Amino acid sequence: MSVTGGCRCGAVRYELALHHLPPVYCCHCRDCQTWTGAAFSQQAVLRESDFALTAGRPALFELTNPSGSISRQYVCGNCHTRLYNTNSARHGLVVVRAGALDASDALLAVLHIWVKRKQPWLELPEGVPSFEESAPAEAFLNLVMGERR
Ligand SMILES: [Zn+2]
Ligand SMILES: [Zn+2]
């Protein structure tokens, strides 16, 4: 079994070399709200070697973060669905926009970050770690990657 996903129009498809859906983290920051047009973004962190495009060639949008790292955002060039990104500061990892996974109705959120920007009507479940801003790198990778680290 593998985990698959793709854009809204179907031009770009990908496959993850995993037996189960990866856990996701939710980011409630303003950039994510702007970028998704939604209350928060959902992301899964993958090893680059566990991610493979199976159809299409995504378009690239590159930007430099305030920290100086370069973020490469891959979208479908046809329907403009945001699909995944890489970051020069996190070599070897791919961050997948989990809402574009085919089984996005079965995702499990294991972490919430930037909850100080959270929509006020949204209540987070008890027992799921959450941080006012970003999570410390160690905690972040342990929660979202676990034994895949
Ligand atoms: Zn598309
Ligand atoms: Zn964010």
CSV table of C-alpha atoms and ligand atoms in Angstrom, one decimal:
chain,number,residue,atom,x,y,z
A,1,MET,CA,0.0,0.0,0.0
A,2,SER,CA,1.1,3.5,-0.6
A,3,VAL,CA,-0.2,7.0,0.2
A,4,THR,CA,-1.2,9.1,-2.8
A,5,GLY,CA,-2.3,12.6,-3.4
A,6,GLY,CA,-2.5,15.3,-6.1
A,7,CYS,CA,-3.9,18.6,-7.2
A,8,ARG,CA,-7.5,19.6,-7.9
A,9,CYS,CA,-7.4,19.2,-11.7
A,10,GLY,CA,-5.4,15.9,-11.5
A,11,ALA,CA,-2.4,17.1,-13.6
A,12,VAL,CA,0.1,16.6,-10.8
A,13,ARG,CA,0.0,13.3,-8.8
A,14,TYR,CA,2.4,12.0,-6.2
A,15,GLU,CA,3.0,9.0,-4.0
A,16,LEU,CA,4.5,8.6,-0.6
A,17,ALA,CA,6.4,5.4,0.3
A,18,LEU,CA,4.5,5.0,3.6
A,19,HIS,CA,2.2,2.2,4.7
A,20,HIS,CA,0.0,4.6,6.7
A,21,LEU,CA,-1.1,8.2,6.4
A,22,PRO,CA,1.6,10.5,8.0
A,23,PRO,CA,0.6,12.5,11.0
A,24,VAL,CA,0.0,16.2,10.3
A,25,TYR,CA,0.6,19.4,12.1
A,26,CYS,CA,-1.6,22.4,11.8
A,27,CYS,CA,-0.3,25.9,11.5
A,28,HIS,CA,-2.6,28.7,12.4
A,29,CYS,CA,-0.3,31.6,11.5
A,30,ARG,CA,-1.5,34.5,9.4
A,31,ASP,CA,0.7,33.5,6.4
A,32,CYS,CA,-0.9,30.1,6.3
A,33,GLN,CA,-4.4,31.6,6.6
A,34,THR,CA,-3.6,33.9,3.7
A,35,TRP,CA,-2.0,31.2,1.6
A,36,THR,CA,-4.7,28.6,2.1
A,37,GLY,CA,-7.7,30.9,2.3
A,38,ALA,CA,-8.6,28.7,5.2
A,39,ALA,CA,-8.5,28.7,9.0
A,40,PHE,CA,-5.2,26.8,9.2
A,41,SER,CA,-2.9,24.7,7.1
A,42,GLN,CA,-2.2,21.0,7.5
A,43,GLN,CA,1.2,19.6,6.7
A,44,ALA,CA,3.0,16.3,6.8
A,45,VAL,CA,6.8,16.1,6.9
A,46,LEU,CA,8.4,13.5,4.7
A,47,ARG,CA,11.9,12.3,3.9
A,48,GLU,CA,12.7,13.4,0.3
A,49,SER,CA,13.4,9.7,-0.5
A,50,ASP,CA,9.8,8.8,0.5
A,51,PHE,CA,8.2,11.3,-1.9
A,52,ALA,CA,7.8,10.7,-5.6
A,53,LEU,CA,5.9,12.5,-8.3
A,54,THR,CA,3.9,10.1,-10.5
A,55,ALA,CA,2.3,12.5,-12.9
A,56,GLY,CA,2.9,16.1,-14.1
A,57,ARG,CA,5.5,18.6,-13.3
A,58,PRO,CA,4.7,21.2,-10.7
A,59,ALA,CA,5.4,24.9,-11.1
A,60,LEU,CA,7.9,26.5,-8.6
A,61,PHE,CA,7.5,29.6,-6.5
A,62,GLU,CA,10.6,30.5,-4.5
A,63,LEU,CA,10.9,32.9,-1.7
A,64,THR,CA,13.5,33.9,0.9
A,65,ASN,CA,12.3,33.7,4.5
A,66,PRO,CA,13.2,36.5,7.0
A,67,SER,CA,15.8,34.0,8.5
A,68,GLY,CA,17.5,33.8,5.1
A,69,SER,CA,16.5,30.3,4.2
A,70,ILE,CA,15.0,29.7,0.8
A,71,SER,CA,11.6,28.1,0.6
A,72,ARG,CA,10.6,26.4,-2.6
A,73,GLN,CA,6.9,26.0,-3.0
A,74,TYR,CA,5.6,23.6,-5.6
A,75,VAL,CA,2.1,24.1,-7.1
A,76,CYS,CA,0.1,22.7,-10.0
A,77,GLY,CA,0.9,25.0,-12.9
A,78,ASN,CA,-2.6,24.4,-14.2
A,79,CYS,CA,-5.0,24.7,-11.2
A,80,HIS,CA,-2.5,26.3,-8.8
A,81,THR,CA,-3.1,23.9,-6.0
A,82,ARG,CA,-0.3,24.2,-3.4
A,83,LEU,CA,1.2,20.7,-3.1
A,84,TYR,CA,4.5,20.7,-1.2
A,85,ASN,CA,7.6,22.7,-0.3
A,86,THR,CA,11.2,22.3,0.6
A,87,ASN,CA,13.4,24.6,2.6
A,88,SER,CA,17.2,25.1,2.3
A,89,ALA,CA,17.4,25.0,6.1
A,90,ARG,CA,15.8,21.5,6.3
A,91,HIS,CA,17.8,19.5,3.8
A,92,GLY,CA,16.3,16.2,2.7
A,93,LEU,CA,12.8,16.9,3.9
A,94,VAL,CA,9.6,17.6,2.0
A,95,VAL,CA,6.6,19.3,3.5
A,96,VAL,CA,3.4,18.1,1.9
A,97,ARG,CA,0.1,20.1,2.1
A,98,ALA,CA,-1.9,17.3,3.6
A,99,GLY,CA,-5.2,18.5,2.4
A,100,ALA,CA,-4.2,17.3,-1.1
A,101,LEU,CA,-3.7,13.7,0.1
A,102,ASP,CA,-6.4,11.5,-1.4
A,103,ALA,CA,-7.4,10.3,2.1
A,104,SER,CA,-7.4,13.8,3.6
A,105,ASP,CA,-10.6,12.9,5.6
A,106,ALA,CA,-8.6,10.4,7.7
A,107,LEU,CA,-5.7,12.7,8.8
A,108,LEU,CA,-4.6,12.8,12.4
A,109,ALA,CA,-3.3,16.2,13.7
A,110,VAL,CA,-0.6,15.6,16.3
A,111,LEU,CA,0.5,19.2,16.8
A,112,HIS,CA,-0.9,22.8,16.5
A,113,ILE,CA,1.4,25.8,16.1
A,114,TRP,CA,0.9,29.5,16.1
A,115,VAL,CA,-2.3,29.1,18.1
A,116,LYS,CA,-2.1,32.7,19.2
A,117,ARG,CA,-3.4,33.4,15.6
A,118,LYS,CA,-6.0,30.7,15.8
A,119,GLN,CA,-9.6,31.6,14.7
A,120,PRO,CA,-11.5,32.3,17.9
A,121,TRP,CA,-14.4,29.9,17.1
A,122,LEU,CA,-12.0,27.0,16.7
A,123,GLU,CA,-11.6,24.7,19.7
A,124,LEU,CA,-8.6,22.4,19.7
A,125,PRO,CA,-8.9,18.9,21.2
A,126,GLU,CA,-7.4,18.4,24.6
A,127,GLY,CA,-4.2,16.5,24.8
A,128,VAL,CA,-2.8,17.5,21.4
A,129,PRO,CA,0.4,19.5,21.9
A,130,SER,CA,0.1,23.1,20.9
A,131,PHE,CA,2.4,26.1,20.9
A,132,GLU,CA,1.6,29.8,20.9
A,133,GLU,CA,4.2,30.3,18.1
A,134,SER,CA,6.4,27.8,16.3
A,135,ALA,CA,7.5,24.6,18.1
A,136,PRO,CA,11.1,24.0,19.2
A,137,ALA,CA,12.9,22.1,16.4
A,138,GLU,CA,13.4,18.9,18.4
A,139,ALA,CA,9.9,18.6,19.7
A,140,PHE,CA,8.6,19.5,16.3
A,141,LEU,CA,10.5,16.7,14.4
A,142,ASN,CA,9.7,14.1,17.2
A,143,LEU,CA,6.0,14.8,17.0
A,144,VAL,CA,5.6,15.0,13.2
A,145,MET,CA,8.1,12.4,12.1
A,146,GLY,CA,8.4,10.1,15.1
A,147,GLU,CA,10.4,6.9,14.2
A,148,ARG,CA,10.8,8.1,10.5
A,149,ARG,CA,13.4,10.6,11.7
B,1,ZN,ZN,-3.9,20.8,-11.1
B,2,ZN,ZN,1.9,28.9,9.1
